[in-house]
Amino acid sequence: MNNFLITPIEFLKGVGPQRADLLRSEIGIYTFQDLLEYYPFRYVDRSEFQQVTSLTEHDGFAQLKGRIIGVMETGVGRTKRLTAKFQDETGVIDLVWFKGARWIKSSLEANKDLMIYGRPKLFKGKWNIPHPEISKLNLNDLGGFQAVYPSTEKLTSRGLNSKGIAKLIKTVLTELNQPLEDLLSEEIRKEHRLIGRTKAMHLIHLPANEREAQQARFRLKFEELFFLQLELLVRKKITLNKSAGCMMNQVGDKFNSFYNDCLPFDLTGAQKRVLKEIRNDMRTGHHMNRLLQGDVGSGKTLVALLTMLLAVDNGFQAAIMAPTEILAIQHFESISEYMKPLGVEVALLTGSTKKKDRTILHERLLSGDIGILIGTHALLEDPVVFKNLGIVVIDEQHRFGVKQRARMWKKNELPPHILIMTATPIPRTLAMTFYGDLDVSVIDELPPGRKPITTIHRQEASRLRVFGFIKEEVAKGRQVYIVYPLINESETLDFNNLMDGYEAITRSFPSPQYNVSIVHGQMKPADKEFEMNRFVKGETQIMVATTVIEVGVNVPNASVMIIESAERFGLSQLHQLRGRVGRGAEKSFCILMTGEKLGKESMKRMDTMVRTNDGFEIAEVDLQLRGPGDIMGTQQSGDLDLKIANLASDGQLVALARDAAKGILLADPNFEKEENRPVRTKLSAMLRSRPNWGNIS
Ligand code: ADP
Ligand code: MG
């Protein structure tokens, strides 16, 4: 490593011990290198000005030149503000400050040529610019294209606002008297048209125009993502080499006769492809750890069943674990039906399995009599011992914690293969990154003949019409879900809303003509099951519920999903809930009920739901709205520590970088070539610094 770059920050001209303390504590800058890697978050073109009369909201930031012609303070307490009238050659606009009025007022100079920079807002039909940056206009030193850096209040008070930081970075760049080591080989740079590292560092901080900044950004993002992907691939390789798994290299009778004689329909292309991926894994003798993603209704269960049959054919037992008892029972019923002609023994184990039955079950598992065990968490908690467990399928993984999954590993001498099925779509780029050491299979195709669900957004004023619609559907013999947000099951307010809603519904849908079920988290499990079952059996037509129904229940006759206060749900939850309908032959509907006034983001969520049924598209929008941290849990994304790339918006670059990383691993697995030496050095530093990272499953 270049010694210059690891020089502690206090030794930089213009820093000194006090500023160094702040740089370290406020933005984590310890060395010259850290400063170089402190990238601007945007650029401004200081040589171009807009005009007051031609501002539009789409411009984002605007730069104006003119003079202040008046200042006034208005309001008291929380409404207190400072307003300055700013005039250019075309008109006048208000500059507004809600905080720091006194200090700013004393610094505003009337009738001097100024330039201001900020984001114009339209308020009550008039434009204003809140908290603009103001500086004296100096036509000789407009500075042209400039980088803008994030700063903090404390740094700014020490003269390290964006400009101050820019100055320090410029000092480092000027003193840098030898080129930076390029971490990427010439071959990779050529192939992806990447500029060199030294040039990139100059251009990211001091570009002459947007094009140069763009070149630098592309290069640096690529590099960052390349190393991230390389790290993941190497970790995966290490795990793979270490862990032996159950060998399943035969495709036997059960699999074949089920596939050829019992399957009531053809598999979709996507199901076939995924099945092949799984088979290829299981016959290597390595341990499989695979995430199977597929939208609700895409037919994951069948893929799981075929996978389990493969295990049975190779002399192993299989287990499938569902997050709720209802779901386990549903699986049990459909799978035992399928297995009858094949003579594979199927058993059910849940929290309500009687002690006497359990004892028998344990024996039959130990003797190998049972081929497929279906159950809930009870599978983990129970002292269940298998004769030879070869695979565990986990349905709807987000309800299972990491630790619980790990417990399955110990159920056999060799760890059983693990197949995790989830309907919560995770954008591919994220899946690649967060489930780095899990392989990912995707069923991206629905069985033929599914009618897309029609989604409608309605407001309170249309409630009567919505109720009228429910009546029509019920009259046709269909069933209806009405879901209330109970984000926090203990919130009294939410709970009251649910109960009020339930009452209103029983009033509008009186018995004996209608039967209404209710299910929520504060009910006893047995009562929940009872009500769910009434609905499953068609004894009630309307199910009023909280999100407890979110996962997996299959009631093909349900054709309407009404989501109350839909603006309070996240996109992926809305999509999950919608997936509860559209499972039968009937045309299905999802109605999103919201208040009259919606924020921009809520509006976008509603529009997205109305526009598309595609879970992956929805996941992408979700990612853009919420950012990766929120989706995967902040801790994990925090660990990624990306400085310039953005998993939400740089999806294609992630894929490119991953391909490049794969390429280098293939050509030079141990990084022995001279041109890959810098890669090896950097990578081993990364592996050392995050030793346990990526141990997600
Ligand atoms: P999910 O992926 O949500 O778990 P399921 O496995 O429950 O989906 O399948 C949903 C429904 O689609 C089931 O009734 C199943 O029998 C049916 N199904 C699965 N695969 C196919 C296929 N290839 N052709 C037709 N129907 C299918
Ligand atoms: Mg399912």
XYZ file of C-alpha atoms and ligand atoms in Angstrom:
725
model
C 0.000 0.000 0.000
C 1.047 3.478 -0.794
C 2.406 5.059 2.414
C 1.218 8.477 1.498
C -2.360 7.291 1.470
C -2.298 5.857 4.965
C -0.990 9.083 6.468
C -3.213 10.074 9.406
C -5.570 12.872 8.511
C -4.224 15.395 11.041
C -1.071 15.685 8.976
C -2.871 17.106 6.006
C -2.279 20.786 5.345
C -5.264 22.681 6.705
C -6.440 20.004 9.130
C -4.649 19.903 12.471
C -5.665 18.000 15.605
C -9.074 19.576 16.267
C -10.444 19.254 12.780
C -8.945 15.774 12.611
C -10.962 14.787 15.676
C -14.104 16.005 14.021
C -13.345 14.342 10.704
C -12.878 11.062 12.520
C -15.919 11.253 14.766
C -18.330 12.870 12.334
C -17.626 11.142 9.042
C -15.166 8.383 9.803
C -12.178 9.868 8.018
C -8.887 8.713 9.529
C -6.440 8.795 6.650
C -5.739 10.545 3.360
C -7.198 7.540 1.642
C -10.462 7.811 3.571
C -10.702 11.389 2.426
C -10.104 10.440 -1.197
C -12.869 7.897 -0.876
C -15.242 10.457 0.540
C -17.196 10.909 -2.647
C -19.420 13.817 -3.625
C -23.121 13.067 -3.659
C -23.834 15.461 -6.501
C -22.349 18.195 -8.657
C -23.428 21.704 -9.430
C -22.649 23.686 -12.473
C -21.700 27.011 -11.007
C -21.537 28.692 -14.388
C -25.200 28.259 -15.269
C -28.064 30.202 -13.835
C -31.801 29.772 -14.004
C -34.333 32.557 -13.943
C -36.905 33.202 -11.274
C -39.812 33.232 -13.709
C -38.912 29.972 -15.392
C -38.503 27.702 -12.356
C -40.244 24.374 -12.441
C -40.424 21.661 -9.871
C -38.652 19.204 -12.119
C -35.422 21.127 -12.087
C -34.564 19.890 -8.649
C -31.887 22.295 -7.586
C -31.716 25.768 -9.011
C -29.014 28.407 -9.066
C -30.007 32.034 -9.374
C -28.130 35.339 -9.424
C -29.547 38.595 -8.187
C -29.952 40.764 -5.094
C -31.782 40.743 -1.835
C -34.239 43.605 -1.759
C -35.876 43.101 1.601
C -35.845 40.930 4.718
C -38.618 40.296 7.217
C -39.296 38.112 10.218
C -42.793 36.758 10.762
C -44.642 34.488 13.159
C -43.835 33.335 16.684
C -42.823 30.020 18.188
C -43.084 27.193 15.750
C -44.342 29.381 12.919
C -41.439 31.778 13.225
C -39.555 32.310 10.026
C -37.274 34.633 8.158
C -38.103 35.620 4.609
C -35.863 37.456 2.168
C -37.095 38.842 -1.141
C -34.649 37.919 -3.831
C -34.814 39.581 -7.221
C -33.161 38.677 -10.485
C -33.645 40.305 -13.877
C -36.919 38.453 -14.403
C -38.737 38.542 -11.085
C -38.814 38.110 -7.310
C -38.813 34.948 -5.190
C -38.903 34.355 -1.424
C -35.988 32.751 0.337
C -37.198 31.197 3.580
C -35.525 30.054 6.780
C -37.341 28.257 9.555
C -34.323 27.943 11.779
C -31.340 30.095 12.666
C -33.161 33.291 11.643
C -31.099 35.649 13.786
C -27.763 34.428 12.622
C -28.773 34.359 8.982
C -30.396 37.794 9.130
C -27.158 39.354 10.262
C -25.309 37.731 7.398
C -27.676 38.775 4.628
C -26.422 41.729 2.678
C -28.898 43.796 0.725
C -28.095 45.098 -2.718
C -24.959 43.068 -3.298
C -24.686 40.725 -6.254
C -25.286 37.263 -4.885
C -25.729 33.781 -6.140
C -28.067 31.428 -4.398
C -28.491 27.711 -4.692
C -31.345 25.573 -3.454
C -34.381 23.489 -4.200
C -37.401 25.601 -5.166
C -40.724 24.587 -3.624
C -44.220 25.505 -4.670
C -46.182 26.617 -1.617
C -49.762 27.885 -1.946
C -49.201 28.663 -5.607
C -45.994 30.614 -5.014
C -42.411 29.563 -5.434
C -39.959 29.886 -2.590
C -36.582 28.428 -1.778
C -36.147 27.098 1.735
C -32.696 27.291 3.330
C -30.708 28.203 0.218
C -26.943 28.430 0.047
C -25.869 32.013 -0.524
C -22.562 33.334 -1.750
C -21.181 36.489 -3.271
C -21.226 36.552 -7.012
C -17.758 36.676 -8.422
C -17.877 36.445 -12.168
C -14.172 35.720 -12.430
C -14.409 32.741 -10.150
C -17.627 30.913 -10.853
C -15.805 27.656 -10.474
C -17.750 25.910 -13.190
C -18.610 22.323 -12.443
C -18.188 21.516 -8.755
C -18.515 18.550 -6.471
C -20.849 18.806 -3.481
C -20.011 16.796 -0.363
C -22.187 15.818 2.544
C -21.194 17.636 5.703
C -22.536 17.964 9.225
C -23.391 20.862 11.474
C -20.284 20.391 13.586
C -17.991 20.146 10.586
C -19.577 23.206 9.037
C -19.043 25.191 12.201
C -15.330 24.391 11.865
C -15.235 25.600 8.289
C -15.651 22.143 6.822
C -18.774 22.596 4.788
C -18.869 21.112 1.315
C -16.418 23.703 0.068
C -14.026 23.182 2.959
C -14.021 19.450 2.400
C -13.491 19.983 -1.329
C -10.436 22.063 -0.533
C -8.913 19.329 1.637
C -9.494 16.729 -1.026
C -7.893 18.945 -3.593
C -4.837 19.223 -1.363
C -4.519 15.445 -1.179
C -4.893 15.145 -4.934
C -2.250 17.805 -5.523
C 0.228 16.218 -3.156
C -0.330 12.772 -4.561
C 2.848 12.471 -6.540
C 2.657 8.922 -7.777
C -0.166 7.062 -9.487
C -2.504 4.978 -7.335
C -2.204 1.254 -7.657
C -4.926 0.075 -9.978
C -6.889 -2.706 -8.322
C -8.432 -3.844 -11.572
C -6.354 -5.551 -14.234
C -5.935 -3.964 -17.606
C -7.990 -6.730 -19.124
C -11.014 -5.951 -16.993
C -10.577 -2.233 -17.520
C -10.478 -2.698 -21.269
C -13.419 -5.006 -21.380
C -15.659 -2.705 -19.404
C -14.154 0.548 -20.659
C -13.117 1.652 -17.234
C -10.779 4.564 -16.734
C -7.729 4.055 -14.520
C -7.969 4.427 -10.772
C -5.840 7.553 -10.510
C -7.774 9.297 -13.204
C -11.042 8.208 -11.638
C -10.032 9.721 -8.304
C -9.263 13.017 -9.960
C -12.395 13.067 -12.041
C -14.767 12.087 -9.271
C -13.651 15.097 -7.254
C -12.664 17.571 -9.947
C -14.586 16.824 -13.119
C -14.875 19.474 -15.799
C -18.354 18.382 -16.734
C -21.027 15.786 -16.139
C -19.512 13.384 -18.643
C -16.229 13.180 -16.767
C -18.011 12.764 -13.461
C -20.023 9.983 -15.010
C -16.903 8.158 -16.232
C -15.412 8.336 -12.774
C -18.575 7.200 -11.065
C -18.909 4.233 -13.377
C -15.346 3.122 -12.749
C -15.527 3.482 -8.969
C -18.926 1.873 -8.626
C -17.794 -1.018 -10.747
C -14.735 -1.508 -8.588
C -16.728 -1.416 -5.388
C -19.331 -3.882 -6.613
C -16.691 -6.092 -8.172
C -14.973 -6.586 -4.827
C -18.236 -7.095 -3.032
C -19.246 -9.830 -5.455
C -15.817 -11.371 -5.440
C -15.921 -11.572 -1.687
C -19.276 -13.316 -1.802
C -18.162 -15.796 -4.424
C -15.003 -16.628 -2.548
C -16.896 -17.114 0.692
C -19.315 -19.380 -1.072
C -16.453 -21.410 -2.487
C -14.947 -21.804 0.947
C -18.246 -23.069 2.374
C -18.768 -25.402 -0.534
C -15.364 -26.958 -0.241
C -15.793 -27.497 3.432
C -19.188 -29.070 3.721
C -20.005 -32.439 2.357
C -23.686 -33.182 1.822
C -25.950 -36.123 1.204
C -25.296 -37.695 -2.162
C -28.437 -38.095 -4.227
C -27.414 -39.095 -7.692
C -30.232 -41.396 -8.705
C -33.472 -40.461 -10.282
C -35.608 -43.379 -9.186
C -39.052 -44.928 -9.404
C -41.014 -42.642 -7.147
C -39.814 -39.513 -8.830
C -40.402 -40.915 -12.280
C -43.786 -42.411 -11.698
C -45.024 -39.279 -9.973
C -43.644 -37.117 -12.728
C -44.957 -39.258 -15.550
C -48.199 -40.696 -14.194
C -49.491 -38.678 -11.262
C -48.848 -35.060 -12.117
C -52.190 -33.571 -13.080
C -50.567 -30.933 -15.293
C -47.303 -30.136 -17.042
C -44.688 -28.302 -15.088
C -44.068 -24.778 -16.254
C -40.751 -24.069 -17.937
C -39.585 -22.243 -14.856
C -40.478 -25.152 -12.568
C -38.515 -27.526 -14.805
C -35.509 -25.249 -14.866
C -35.467 -24.856 -11.099
C -35.882 -28.570 -10.569
C -32.872 -29.163 -12.753
C -30.849 -26.681 -10.738
C -31.779 -28.505 -7.564
C -30.983 -31.929 -9.009
C -27.626 -30.727 -10.184
C -26.859 -29.546 -6.673
C -27.928 -32.669 -4.883
C -25.893 -35.046 -6.970
C -22.574 -33.341 -6.321
C -22.106 -34.711 -2.839
C -21.839 -31.141 -1.570
C -24.288 -29.611 0.785
C -27.076 -27.658 -0.892
C -28.253 -24.395 0.572
C -30.713 -22.933 -1.862
C -33.241 -20.159 -1.819
C -36.243 -20.740 -4.048
C -38.099 -17.589 -4.908
C -41.380 -17.611 -6.691
C -44.369 -15.380 -6.643
C -47.458 -16.501 -4.753
C -49.136 -19.257 -6.725
C -46.136 -19.986 -8.912
C -46.095 -23.628 -7.836
C -43.231 -23.879 -5.402
C -44.831 -26.658 -3.399
C -44.736 -29.023 -6.323
C -41.067 -28.344 -6.902
C -40.508 -29.054 -3.223
C -42.436 -32.286 -3.461
C -40.431 -33.522 -6.447
C -37.256 -32.589 -4.623
C -38.363 -34.594 -1.605
C -39.168 -37.568 -3.810
C -35.662 -37.420 -5.158
C -34.414 -37.762 -1.616
C -36.759 -40.667 -0.933
C -35.561 -42.404 -4.104
C -32.015 -42.150 -2.823
C -32.873 -43.738 0.486
C -33.308 -40.551 2.510
C -36.168 -39.022 4.430
C -37.518 -35.554 3.773
C -39.161 -32.910 5.911
C -41.093 -29.803 5.083
C -41.667 -27.093 7.608
C -44.463 -24.532 7.380
C -44.877 -21.399 9.465
C -48.422 -22.106 10.653
C -50.438 -25.133 11.577
C -53.107 -24.407 8.977
C -50.509 -24.319 6.289
C -48.908 -27.521 7.526
C -52.278 -29.237 7.456
C -52.937 -27.987 3.947
C -49.598 -29.342 2.785
C -50.252 -32.600 4.577
C -53.614 -33.074 2.939
C -52.490 -32.352 -0.606
C -49.184 -34.218 -0.329
C -50.677 -37.372 1.219
C -53.228 -37.407 -1.561
C -50.455 -37.240 -4.151
C -48.361 -39.892 -2.393
C -51.092 -42.493 -1.954
C -50.505 -44.273 -5.272
C -46.730 -44.209 -4.735
C -46.744 -45.786 -1.321
C -44.627 -43.097 0.283
C -45.552 -42.655 3.940
C -46.428 -39.097 4.885
C -46.896 -37.855 8.454
C -47.907 -34.650 10.185
C -46.331 -33.202 13.310
C -47.530 -29.961 14.837
C -47.942 -28.457 18.258
C -51.323 -30.132 18.603
C -50.174 -33.654 17.797
C -51.173 -35.809 20.774
C -48.494 -37.302 22.946
C -49.498 -40.861 22.152
C -49.366 -40.166 18.426
C -46.032 -38.492 18.835
C -44.477 -41.541 20.399
C -45.585 -43.665 17.494
C -44.404 -41.011 15.070
C -40.962 -40.890 16.656
C -40.588 -44.611 16.251
C -41.675 -44.543 12.655
C -39.245 -41.746 11.907
C -36.395 -43.558 13.547
C -37.145 -46.778 11.712
C -37.305 -44.939 8.402
C -40.902 -45.960 7.871
C -41.970 -42.370 7.259
C -40.661 -40.895 4.019
C -41.966 -37.345 4.266
C -42.622 -35.490 7.484
C -44.693 -32.332 7.355
C -44.945 -29.932 10.239
C -44.473 -26.631 11.969
C -41.809 -25.383 14.377
C -42.647 -28.515 16.300
C -40.209 -30.304 13.979
C -37.395 -28.377 15.590
C -38.546 -28.359 19.147
C -39.635 -31.929 19.365
C -36.986 -34.522 20.128
C -37.499 -35.766 16.601
C -34.842 -38.142 15.367
C -34.739 -39.384 11.821
C -33.184 -42.487 10.455
C -31.634 -40.629 7.593
C -32.830 -37.109 6.932
C -31.663 -35.910 3.524
C -33.507 -32.684 2.877
C -35.432 -30.041 4.730
C -37.758 -27.726 2.864
C -38.670 -24.537 4.643
C -41.773 -22.827 3.351
C -42.042 -19.043 3.543
C -38.671 -18.458 5.086
C -39.181 -14.999 6.483
C -41.049 -16.452 9.405
C -38.139 -18.624 10.384
C -35.152 -17.229 12.182
C -31.605 -17.999 11.258
C -31.037 -20.003 14.427
C -34.013 -22.223 13.787
C -32.693 -23.099 10.380
C -29.350 -23.992 11.830
C -31.035 -26.468 14.164
C -32.212 -28.524 11.222
C -28.610 -29.091 10.288
C -28.062 -31.129 13.360
C -30.829 -33.587 12.623
C -28.533 -35.770 10.602
C -24.898 -36.789 10.644
C -24.314 -35.127 7.305
C -26.289 -31.921 7.207
C -29.481 -32.339 5.178
C -29.847 -30.216 2.080
C -31.801 -27.065 2.713
C -34.343 -25.595 0.349
C -35.878 -22.350 1.508
C -38.980 -21.244 -0.326
C -40.144 -17.690 -0.241
C -42.825 -15.722 -1.993
C -41.460 -12.423 -0.793
C -39.711 -11.280 -3.894
C -36.286 -9.969 -3.280
C -34.821 -8.010 -6.161
C -32.185 -10.072 -7.854
C -29.370 -7.681 -7.090
C -30.184 -7.837 -3.424
C -30.623 -11.570 -3.382
C -27.215 -11.946 -5.004
C -25.708 -9.799 -2.360
C -27.473 -10.604 0.854
C -27.844 -14.306 0.326
C -24.338 -14.460 -0.997
C -23.633 -17.985 0.116
C -27.075 -19.262 -0.725
C -27.774 -20.230 -4.287
C -30.863 -18.650 -5.664
C -33.448 -20.222 -7.950
C -36.310 -18.253 -9.327
C -39.693 -19.396 -10.617
C -40.562 -16.443 -12.776
C -43.591 -17.853 -14.519
C -47.099 -18.631 -13.343
C -48.954 -21.801 -14.373
C -50.984 -21.206 -17.515
C -54.595 -20.083 -17.359
C -54.284 -17.865 -14.299
C -56.428 -14.799 -14.591
C -54.596 -11.718 -13.441
C -56.091 -10.121 -10.367
C -57.711 -6.769 -11.018
C -56.586 -4.235 -8.452
C -58.575 -1.110 -7.698
C -57.817 1.835 -5.451
C -60.844 3.305 -3.634
C -61.385 5.947 -1.017
C -63.694 6.097 1.967
C -66.395 7.875 -0.063
C -66.853 4.753 -2.186
C -67.354 2.409 0.745
C -71.010 1.766 0.024
C -70.208 0.801 -3.520
C -67.463 -1.510 -2.319
C -69.876 -3.192 0.098
C -72.346 -3.529 -2.767
C -69.661 -5.273 -4.761
C -68.967 -7.682 -1.894
C -72.640 -8.577 -1.827
C -72.617 -9.336 -5.545
C -69.604 -11.602 -5.200
C -70.999 -13.413 -2.162
C -74.243 -13.877 -4.058
C -72.192 -15.677 -6.713
C -70.923 -18.000 -4.008
C -67.499 -16.411 -3.568
C -65.656 -15.530 -0.390
C -64.093 -12.269 0.676
C -61.158 -11.220 2.854
C -61.152 -7.856 4.592
C -57.760 -7.075 6.097
C -56.917 -4.416 8.660
C -53.444 -3.155 9.455
C -52.344 -4.186 12.858
C -48.765 -3.293 12.419
C -48.119 -3.696 16.068
C -50.517 -6.280 17.411
C -50.616 -4.609 20.805
C -51.559 -1.139 19.555
C -54.922 -0.360 21.090
C -55.778 2.135 18.413
C -55.249 -0.351 15.604
C -57.126 -2.949 17.526
C -60.087 -0.642 17.998
C -60.117 0.098 14.285
C -60.267 -3.591 13.573
C -63.115 -4.116 16.009
C -65.011 -1.073 14.715
C -64.552 -2.383 11.204
C -65.772 -5.805 12.222
C -68.867 -4.323 13.789
C -69.608 -2.184 10.750
C -69.290 -5.236 8.569
C -71.546 -7.436 10.684
C -74.100 -4.611 10.520
C -73.883 -4.364 6.739
C -73.701 -8.128 6.340
C -76.150 -9.443 8.930
C -76.673 -13.084 9.766
C -78.248 -15.419 8.962
C -77.775 -14.307 5.366
C -74.056 -13.728 5.914
C -71.513 -15.332 8.187
C -68.478 -13.331 9.120
C -65.260 -14.715 10.628
C -62.674 -12.717 12.481
C -59.057 -13.628 13.119
C -56.388 -11.545 14.825
C -53.198 -11.909 16.785
C -54.726 -11.484 20.228
C -56.885 -14.579 19.848
C -55.833 -17.923 21.265
C -54.204 -20.142 18.630
C -56.991 -22.701 18.910
C -59.657 -20.035 18.314
C -57.722 -18.723 15.344
C -57.500 -22.176 13.812
C -61.182 -22.709 14.413
C -62.201 -19.510 12.619
C -59.704 -20.067 9.793
C -61.065 -23.521 9.264
C -64.640 -22.278 9.103
C -63.565 -19.964 6.313
C -61.498 -22.630 4.560
C -64.519 -24.936 4.599
C -66.749 -22.195 3.220
C -68.928 -21.917 6.335
C -68.280 -18.190 6.502
C -68.234 -15.915 3.481
C -66.323 -12.994 4.882
C -63.067 -13.156 6.772
C -62.152 -10.039 8.712
C -58.532 -10.343 9.695
C -55.230 -8.749 10.430
C -52.119 -9.765 8.581
C -52.050 -13.090 10.398
C -53.520 -14.496 7.207
C -50.626 -13.198 5.186
C -48.743 -16.393 4.881
C -49.746 -19.160 2.587
C -53.413 -20.077 3.207
C -55.074 -21.485 0.182
C -58.783 -20.793 -0.224
C -59.333 -21.021 -3.975
C -62.927 -19.879 -3.636
C -61.929 -16.513 -2.182
C -62.082 -13.967 -4.972
C -62.017 -10.581 -3.270
C -59.313 -9.100 -1.075
C -60.142 -5.791 0.552
C -57.249 -4.077 2.262
C -58.265 -1.371 4.723
C -55.967 1.617 5.311
C -53.855 0.218 2.536
C -51.539 3.217 2.710
C -50.204 1.833 5.961
C -48.895 -1.344 4.392
C -45.592 -1.736 2.620
C -45.532 -2.847 -0.990
C -44.365 -6.365 -0.413
C -46.998 -6.909 2.242
C -49.713 -5.603 -0.065
C -48.520 -7.962 -2.749
C -48.501 -10.909 -0.343
C -52.009 -10.151 0.783
C -53.248 -9.816 -2.757
C -51.809 -13.256 -3.452
C -54.431 -14.786 -1.148
C -56.958 -14.400 -3.978
C -56.706 -15.400 -7.624
C -56.080 -19.022 -6.681
C -59.198 -20.524 -8.189
C -60.859 -20.449 -11.565
C -62.781 -17.256 -10.826
C -61.785 -13.745 -11.729
C -60.418 -12.102 -8.604
C -60.210 -8.575 -7.276
C -58.099 -6.660 -4.833
C -59.492 -3.385 -3.504
C -57.144 -0.992 -1.765
C -59.061 1.284 0.602
C -57.267 4.449 1.647
C -57.941 7.877 3.092
C -58.566 10.803 0.765
C -55.204 12.488 1.100
C -52.147 10.418 0.357
C -48.490 11.328 0.456
C -46.335 10.924 -2.609
C -44.890 7.579 -1.557
C -48.228 6.073 -0.566
C -49.610 7.194 -3.905
C -46.735 5.494 -5.674
C -47.381 2.278 -3.766
C -51.071 2.295 -4.682
C -50.301 3.085 -8.327
C -47.744 0.304 -8.498
C -50.196 -2.225 -7.097
C -52.885 -1.147 -9.536
C -50.482 -1.200 -12.462
C -48.790 -4.573 -12.032
C -49.123 -8.080 -10.629
C -45.460 -8.834 -11.130
C -43.816 -9.462 -7.780
C -40.351 -8.664 -9.031
C -41.383 -5.355 -10.488
C -43.045 -4.546 -7.197
C -39.924 -5.525 -5.320
C -37.867 -3.155 -7.452
C -40.186 -0.241 -6.727
C -40.136 -1.183 -3.071
C -36.381 -1.149 -3.096
C -36.332 2.282 -4.663
C -38.829 3.648 -2.181
C -37.302 2.153 0.917
C -33.690 1.483 0.132
C -31.958 -1.827 0.702
C -31.345 -1.263 4.406
C -35.002 -1.262 5.258
C -35.747 -4.312 3.218
C -33.080 -6.578 4.567
C -32.723 -5.055 8.009
C -30.325 -2.211 8.541
C -27.674 -4.194 10.248
C -26.931 -6.293 7.223
C -26.904 -3.414 4.802
C -24.807 -1.370 7.192
C -22.231 -4.110 7.072
C -21.964 -3.692 3.348
C -20.626 -0.213 3.823
C -20.929 0.863 0.218
C -19.306 4.198 -0.500
C -20.507 4.963 -3.985
C -22.577 2.187 -5.511
C -26.248 1.842 -4.719
C -27.869 -1.563 -4.780
C -31.240 -0.015 -5.492
C -30.293 1.941 -8.568
C -27.207 0.142 -9.842
C -28.782 -3.223 -10.466
C -27.287 -3.719 -13.896
C -23.870 -2.802 -12.704
C -24.165 -5.407 -9.953
C -24.745 -8.043 -12.598
C -21.801 -6.838 -14.692
C -19.523 -6.776 -11.693
C -20.626 -10.225 -10.666
C -19.833 -11.597 -14.119
C -16.418 -9.985 -14.034
C -15.799 -11.458 -10.585
C -16.836 -14.900 -11.784
C -14.555 -14.513 -14.779
C -11.506 -13.788 -12.710
C -12.235 -16.667 -10.324
C -12.474 -19.037 -13.228
C -9.307 -17.874 -14.951
C -7.184 -17.461 -11.860
C -8.863 -19.107 -8.861
C -6.066 -18.365 -6.424
C -5.125 -14.964 -7.801
C -1.635 -16.078 -8.695
C -1.179 -14.032 -11.822
C 0.862 -10.907 -11.361
C -1.903 -8.684 -12.696
C -4.268 -10.014 -10.039
C -1.944 -9.421 -7.112
C -3.708 -6.197 -6.053
C -7.001 -8.051 -6.133
C -5.658 -10.694 -3.804
C -4.284 -8.173 -1.340
C -7.493 -6.197 -1.188
C -9.683 -9.276 -1.005
C -7.827 -10.888 1.865
C -8.078 -7.643 3.771
C -11.831 -7.698 3.197
C -12.179 -11.306 4.296
C -10.217 -10.568 7.449
C -12.230 -7.513 8.330
C -15.625 -9.185 8.110
C -14.937 -12.705 9.307
C -18.500 -13.765 10.055
C -20.286 -11.801 7.487
C -22.490 -13.701 5.104
C -23.291 -16.475 7.541
C -26.925 -15.909 6.984
C -28.189 -19.406 6.922
P -46.870 -21.306 -4.159
O -45.702 -21.062 -5.034
O -47.574 -20.023 -3.797
O -46.554 -22.133 -2.966
P -48.440 -23.546 -4.874
O -47.351 -24.514 -4.946
O -49.333 -23.543 -3.679
O -47.886 -22.074 -5.076
O -49.316 -23.695 -6.198
C -50.458 -22.945 -6.416
C -51.458 -23.758 -7.199
O -51.004 -23.964 -8.533
C -51.680 -25.133 -6.624
O -53.057 -25.376 -6.620
C -50.945 -26.070 -7.576
O -51.543 -27.339 -7.644
C -51.052 -25.343 -8.894
N -49.945 -25.629 -9.822
C -48.646 -25.746 -9.517
N -47.900 -25.959 -10.611
C -48.755 -25.981 -11.663
C -48.595 -26.176 -13.089
N -47.398 -26.374 -13.620
N -49.707 -26.124 -13.846
C -50.906 -25.894 -13.286
N -51.129 -25.722 -11.973
C -50.069 -25.756 -11.154
Mg -46.856 -21.949 -0.941
